[in-house]
Coordinates of C-alpha atoms in Angstrom, one line a residue:
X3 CA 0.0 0.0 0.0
X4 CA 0.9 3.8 -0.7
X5 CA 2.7 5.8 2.3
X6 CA -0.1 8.4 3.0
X7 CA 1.7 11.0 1.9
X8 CA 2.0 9.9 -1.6
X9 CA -2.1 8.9 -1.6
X10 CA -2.9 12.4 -0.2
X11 CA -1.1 14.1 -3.1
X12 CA -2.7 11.2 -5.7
X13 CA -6.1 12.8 -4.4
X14 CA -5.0 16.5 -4.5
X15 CA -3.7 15.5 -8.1
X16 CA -7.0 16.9 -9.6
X17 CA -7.5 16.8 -13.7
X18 CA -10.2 19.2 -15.5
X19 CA -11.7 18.6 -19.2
X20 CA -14.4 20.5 -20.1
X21 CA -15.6 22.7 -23.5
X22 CA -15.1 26.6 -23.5
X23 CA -16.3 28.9 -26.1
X24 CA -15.5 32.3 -27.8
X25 CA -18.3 34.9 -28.2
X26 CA -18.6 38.1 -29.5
X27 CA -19.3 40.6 -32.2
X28 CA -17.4 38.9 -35.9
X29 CA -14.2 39.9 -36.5
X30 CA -13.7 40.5 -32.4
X31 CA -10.3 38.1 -32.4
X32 CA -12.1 34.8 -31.4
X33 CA -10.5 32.9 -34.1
X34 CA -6.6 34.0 -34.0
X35 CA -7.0 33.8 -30.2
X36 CA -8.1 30.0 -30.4
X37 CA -5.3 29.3 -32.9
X38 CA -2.7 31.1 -30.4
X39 CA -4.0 29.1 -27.3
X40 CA -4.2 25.6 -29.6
X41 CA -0.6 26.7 -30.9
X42 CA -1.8 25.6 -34.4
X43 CA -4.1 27.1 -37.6
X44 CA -7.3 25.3 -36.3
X45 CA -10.0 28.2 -37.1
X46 CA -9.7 30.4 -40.5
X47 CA -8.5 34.1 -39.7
X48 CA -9.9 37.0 -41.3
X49 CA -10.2 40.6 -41.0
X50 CA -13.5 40.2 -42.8
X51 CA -16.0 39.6 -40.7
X52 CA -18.5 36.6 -40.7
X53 CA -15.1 34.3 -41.5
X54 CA -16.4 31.3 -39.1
X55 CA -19.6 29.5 -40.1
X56 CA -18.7 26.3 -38.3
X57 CA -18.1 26.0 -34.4
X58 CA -14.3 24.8 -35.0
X59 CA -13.0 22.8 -31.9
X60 CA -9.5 23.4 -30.8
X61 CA -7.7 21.2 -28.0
X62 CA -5.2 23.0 -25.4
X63 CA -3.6 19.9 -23.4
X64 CA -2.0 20.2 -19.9
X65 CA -0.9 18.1 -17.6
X66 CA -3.6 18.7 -15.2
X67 CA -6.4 19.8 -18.2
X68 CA -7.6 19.7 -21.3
X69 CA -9.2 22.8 -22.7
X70 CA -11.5 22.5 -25.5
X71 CA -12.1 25.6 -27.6
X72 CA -15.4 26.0 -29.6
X73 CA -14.9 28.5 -32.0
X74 CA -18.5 30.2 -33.1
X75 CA -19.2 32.4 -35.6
X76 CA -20.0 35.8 -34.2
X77 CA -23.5 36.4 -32.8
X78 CA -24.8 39.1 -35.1
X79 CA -28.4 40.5 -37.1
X80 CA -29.0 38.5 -39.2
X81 CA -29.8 39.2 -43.0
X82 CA -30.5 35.9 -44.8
X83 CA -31.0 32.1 -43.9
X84 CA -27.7 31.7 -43.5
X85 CA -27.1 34.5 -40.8
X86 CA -30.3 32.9 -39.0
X87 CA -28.6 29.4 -38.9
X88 CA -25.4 30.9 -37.8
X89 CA -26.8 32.6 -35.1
X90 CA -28.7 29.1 -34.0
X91 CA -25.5 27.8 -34.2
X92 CA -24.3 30.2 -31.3
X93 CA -27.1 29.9 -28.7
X94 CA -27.2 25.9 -29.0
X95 CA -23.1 26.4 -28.3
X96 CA -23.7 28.9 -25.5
X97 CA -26.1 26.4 -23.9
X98 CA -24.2 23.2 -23.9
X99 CA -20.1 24.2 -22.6
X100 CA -18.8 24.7 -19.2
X101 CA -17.3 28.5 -19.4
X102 CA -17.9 31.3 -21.9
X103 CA -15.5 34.2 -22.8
X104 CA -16.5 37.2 -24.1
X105 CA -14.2 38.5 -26.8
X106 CA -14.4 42.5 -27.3
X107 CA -11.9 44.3 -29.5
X108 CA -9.7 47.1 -27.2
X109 CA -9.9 49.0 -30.0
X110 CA -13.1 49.6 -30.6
X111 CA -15.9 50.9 -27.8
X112 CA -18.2 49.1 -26.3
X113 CA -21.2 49.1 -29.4
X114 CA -25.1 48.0 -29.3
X115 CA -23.7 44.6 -31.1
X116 CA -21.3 43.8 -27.3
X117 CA -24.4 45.2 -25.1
X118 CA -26.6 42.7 -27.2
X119 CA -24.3 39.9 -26.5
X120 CA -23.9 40.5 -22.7
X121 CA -27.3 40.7 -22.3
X122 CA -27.9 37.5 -24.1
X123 CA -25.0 36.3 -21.7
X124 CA -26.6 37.8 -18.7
X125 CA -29.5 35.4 -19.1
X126 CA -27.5 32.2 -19.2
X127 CA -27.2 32.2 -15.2
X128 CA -24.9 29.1 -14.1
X129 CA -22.1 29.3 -16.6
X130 CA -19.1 31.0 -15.3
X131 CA -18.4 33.6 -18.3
X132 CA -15.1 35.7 -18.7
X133 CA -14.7 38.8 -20.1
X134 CA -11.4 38.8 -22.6
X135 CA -10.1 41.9 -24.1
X136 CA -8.5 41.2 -27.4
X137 CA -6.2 42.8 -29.6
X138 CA -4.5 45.0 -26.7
X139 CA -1.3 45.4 -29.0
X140 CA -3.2 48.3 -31.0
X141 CA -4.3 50.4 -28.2
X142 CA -2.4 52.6 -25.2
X143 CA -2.4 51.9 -21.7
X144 CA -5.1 54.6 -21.0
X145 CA -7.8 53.1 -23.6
X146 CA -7.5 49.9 -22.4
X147 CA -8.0 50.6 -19.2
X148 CA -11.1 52.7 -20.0
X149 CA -12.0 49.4 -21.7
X150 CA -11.9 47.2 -18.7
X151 CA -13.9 49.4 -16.5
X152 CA -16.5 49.8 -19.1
X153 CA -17.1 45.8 -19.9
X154 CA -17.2 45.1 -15.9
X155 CA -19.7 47.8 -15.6
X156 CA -21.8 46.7 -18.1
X157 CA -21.9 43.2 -16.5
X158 CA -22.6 44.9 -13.0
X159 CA -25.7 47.0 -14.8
X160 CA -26.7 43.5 -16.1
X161 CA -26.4 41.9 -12.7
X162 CA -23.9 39.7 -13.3
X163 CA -20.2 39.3 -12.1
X164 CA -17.9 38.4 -14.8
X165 CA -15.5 35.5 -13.2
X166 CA -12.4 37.3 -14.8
X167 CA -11.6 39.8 -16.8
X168 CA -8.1 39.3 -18.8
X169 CA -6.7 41.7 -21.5
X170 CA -4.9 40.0 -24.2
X171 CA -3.0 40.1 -27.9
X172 CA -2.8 36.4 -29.5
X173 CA -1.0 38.7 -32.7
X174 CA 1.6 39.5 -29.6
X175 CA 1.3 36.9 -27.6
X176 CA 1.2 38.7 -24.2
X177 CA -1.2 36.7 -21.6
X178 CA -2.7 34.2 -24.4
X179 CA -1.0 31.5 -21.9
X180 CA -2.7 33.3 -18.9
X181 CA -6.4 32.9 -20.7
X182 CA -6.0 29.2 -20.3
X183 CA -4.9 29.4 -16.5
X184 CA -8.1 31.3 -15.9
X185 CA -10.4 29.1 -18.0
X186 CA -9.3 26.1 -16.5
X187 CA -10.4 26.0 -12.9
X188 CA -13.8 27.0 -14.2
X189 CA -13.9 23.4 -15.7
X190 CA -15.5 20.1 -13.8
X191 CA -13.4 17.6 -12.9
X192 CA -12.4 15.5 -15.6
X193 CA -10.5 12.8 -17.7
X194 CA -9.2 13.3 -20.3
X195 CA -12.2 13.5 -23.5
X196 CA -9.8 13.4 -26.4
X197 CA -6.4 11.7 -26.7
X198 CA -3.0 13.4 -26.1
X199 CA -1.8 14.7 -29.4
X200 CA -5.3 15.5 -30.8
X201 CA -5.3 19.3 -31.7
X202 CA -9.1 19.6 -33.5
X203 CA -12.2 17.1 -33.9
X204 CA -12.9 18.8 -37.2
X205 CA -12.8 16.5 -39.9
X206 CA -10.0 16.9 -42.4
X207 CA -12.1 17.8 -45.4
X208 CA -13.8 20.1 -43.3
X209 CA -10.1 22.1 -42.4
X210 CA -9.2 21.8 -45.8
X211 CA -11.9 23.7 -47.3
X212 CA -12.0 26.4 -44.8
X213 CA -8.3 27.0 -45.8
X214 CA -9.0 26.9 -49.3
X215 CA -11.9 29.9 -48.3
X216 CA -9.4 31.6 -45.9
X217 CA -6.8 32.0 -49.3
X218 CA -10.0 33.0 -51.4
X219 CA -11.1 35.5 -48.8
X220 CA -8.2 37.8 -49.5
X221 CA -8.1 41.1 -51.3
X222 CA -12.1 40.2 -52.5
X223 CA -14.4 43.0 -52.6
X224 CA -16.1 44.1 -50.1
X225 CA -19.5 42.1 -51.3
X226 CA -17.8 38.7 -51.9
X227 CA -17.2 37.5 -48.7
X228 CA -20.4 36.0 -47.1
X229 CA -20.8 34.7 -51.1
X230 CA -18.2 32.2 -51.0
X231 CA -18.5 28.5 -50.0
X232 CA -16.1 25.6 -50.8
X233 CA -16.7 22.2 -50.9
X234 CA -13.9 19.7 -50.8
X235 CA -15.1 16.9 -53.2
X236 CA -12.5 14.2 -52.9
X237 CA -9.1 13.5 -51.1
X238 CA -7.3 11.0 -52.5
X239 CA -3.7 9.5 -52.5
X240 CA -2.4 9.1 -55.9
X241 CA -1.8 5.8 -57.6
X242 CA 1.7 4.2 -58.0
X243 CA 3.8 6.6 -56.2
X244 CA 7.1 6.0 -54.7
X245 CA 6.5 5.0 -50.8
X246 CA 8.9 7.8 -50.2
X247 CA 7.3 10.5 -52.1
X248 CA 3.6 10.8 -51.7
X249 CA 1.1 12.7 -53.4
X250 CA -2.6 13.8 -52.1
X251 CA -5.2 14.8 -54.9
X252 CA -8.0 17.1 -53.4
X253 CA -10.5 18.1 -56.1
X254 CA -12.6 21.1 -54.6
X255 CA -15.3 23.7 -55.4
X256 CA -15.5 26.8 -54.8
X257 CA -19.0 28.6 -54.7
X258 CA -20.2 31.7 -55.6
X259 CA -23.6 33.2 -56.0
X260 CA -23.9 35.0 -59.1
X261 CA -22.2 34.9 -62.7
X262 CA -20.4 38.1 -62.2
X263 CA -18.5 37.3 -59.3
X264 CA -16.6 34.2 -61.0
X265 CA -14.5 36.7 -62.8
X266 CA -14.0 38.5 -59.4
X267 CA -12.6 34.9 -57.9
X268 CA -10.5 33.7 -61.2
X269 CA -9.2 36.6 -61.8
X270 CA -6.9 37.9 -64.9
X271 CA -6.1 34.5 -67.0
X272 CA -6.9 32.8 -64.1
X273 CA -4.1 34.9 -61.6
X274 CA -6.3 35.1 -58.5
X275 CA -7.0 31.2 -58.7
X276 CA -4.1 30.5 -59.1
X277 CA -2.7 32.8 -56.3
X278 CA -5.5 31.0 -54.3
X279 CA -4.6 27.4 -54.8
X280 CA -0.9 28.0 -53.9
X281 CA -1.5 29.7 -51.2
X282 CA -3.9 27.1 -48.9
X283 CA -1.4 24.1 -50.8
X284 CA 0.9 26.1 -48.5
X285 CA -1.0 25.5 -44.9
X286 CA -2.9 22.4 -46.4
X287 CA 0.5 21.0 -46.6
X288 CA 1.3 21.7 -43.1
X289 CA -1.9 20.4 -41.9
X290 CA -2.0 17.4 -43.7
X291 CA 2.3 16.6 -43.2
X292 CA 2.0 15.3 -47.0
X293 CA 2.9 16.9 -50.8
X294 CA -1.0 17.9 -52.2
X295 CA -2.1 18.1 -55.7
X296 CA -4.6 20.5 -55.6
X297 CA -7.5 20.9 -58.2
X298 CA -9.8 24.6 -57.5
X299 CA -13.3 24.7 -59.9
X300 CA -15.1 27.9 -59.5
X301 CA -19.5 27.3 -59.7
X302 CA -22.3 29.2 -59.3
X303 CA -24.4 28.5 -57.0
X304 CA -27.5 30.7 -57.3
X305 CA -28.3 32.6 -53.9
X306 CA -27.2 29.9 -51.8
X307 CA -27.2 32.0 -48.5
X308 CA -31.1 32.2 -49.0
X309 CA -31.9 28.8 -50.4
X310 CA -32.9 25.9 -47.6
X311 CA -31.9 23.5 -50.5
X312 CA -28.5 25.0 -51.1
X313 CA -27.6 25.5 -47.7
X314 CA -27.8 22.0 -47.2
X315 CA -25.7 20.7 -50.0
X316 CA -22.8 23.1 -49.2
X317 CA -22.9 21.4 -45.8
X318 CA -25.1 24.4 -43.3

């Protein structure tokens, strides 16, 4: 039998696993911020808003924790089907993890969109929620403190406590380790719910397409954004290679909503494609640890953001 000494510290030995998730207003830092904690590309970046559509799940292991991140797309009024579906997306998150945190921008003020959240928040009564102020690295000392005083009054005028408030810059990485550490001991008690090593339960496919939509996102007009939907069709390793030198074929789509945004996407002789394809190959690479092949289509898709049927096909 175990001196009691060594069975007192087996008991004080305590492990936590539990789900957190990112709120806020889109484009509010949720996505770099779960990339920084996960140490890894797990959620498309963007500074477009409306960038996440799925809740993307990163995994932050410790030895005495696991943390997993669920990603949402930001809470916002919603325009067409899509938004609406998004926005479901949210509140069926909100209700099912152990601790929410609040994202809002130090560089902007607190707007009707945060006061819209935190009341939505303010309802949800028995999960903890923290209040994290991202993207400290763009403001002074002064602002941000203005900031911090103004999102735990708002909480106090709600008549809630926040159970921390941390400021934060995942582009700096100054206290992104610290979020953690106050996330964790608002989890239960625990084993382990994924295995060591696992960084994200989203399905590969899945990861691959939002990076092909992350490269496509760039320098588009300002009306593109929400229009674009890809659709990885098939991932395959290709036949009679050399053991040594692999070679994944993806064939995807890439969705628009009108004819005259195809030329927006392909660009001159193709340029933008093209500019596209090499530049997710790049991460999809990394992600994937193999050499990738990778085949881009542009379709239409007539108004798929408002069509039930669409939706559905493009995987919402």
């Amino acid at each position: 039998m175990a001196p009691m000494s060594a069975r007192n510290q087996e008991t004080e030995a305590v492990h936590r696993a539990g789900f957190a998730c990112f709120v806020g207003r889109p484009n509010a830092g949720k996505s770099t911020l779960t990339n920084a904690l996960v140490g890894q590309k797990v959620a498309i970046t963007s500074n477009r808003p409306q960038t996440t559509r799925h809740t993307v799940r990163g995994i932050v292991h410790r030895p005495e924790a696991q943390l997993i991140l669920v990603d949402t797309p930001g809470l916002h009024k919603p325009r067409t089907l899509l938004g609406e579906r998004l926005n479901d997306v949210v509140r069926t998150t909100w209700a099912e993890v152990d601790v929410i945190g609040f994202c809002l921008p130090a560089d902007q003020k607190l707007g009707p969109g945060d006061k819209f959240i935190v009341k939505e928040l303010a309802a949800i009564k028995k999960t903890p929620k923290v209040a994290i102020i991202t993207k400290t690295d763009l403001v002074d000392s002064k602002t941000l403190a203005e900031q911090l005083i103004a999102i735990d009054l708002l909480g106090k005028e709600l008549g809630f406590e926040w159970a921390q408030i941390v400021p934060v810059s995942a582009v700096g990485d100054k206290q992104v380790q610290l979020v953690a550490d106050l996330l964790i001991p608002l989890l239960p008690e625990s084993p382990p719910l994924y295995p060591e090593g696992d960084l994200t339960d989203e399905p590969e496919q899945v990861m691959v397409a939002e990076l092909i939509r992350e490269a496509a996102l760039e320098g588009v007009r300002d009306e593109l954004p929400h229009s674009i939907a890809v659709v990885v069709e098939e991932m395959i390793p290709r036949e009679n290679r050399p053991a040594d030198r692999p070679l994944l074929d993806i064939h995807a789509n890439v969705y628009i909503e009108r004819p005259s945004q195809k030329g927006i996407i392909i660009g001159p002789k193709g340029s933008r494609l093209k500019e596209v394809g090499m530049k997710s190959r790049k991460h999809i690479e990394a992600l994937l640890g193999t050499p990738v092949f990778l085949d881009l289509h542009v379709k239409v898709a007539k108004d798929w953001q408002r069509d039930p049927k669409q939706l559905r096909k493009l995987g919402f």
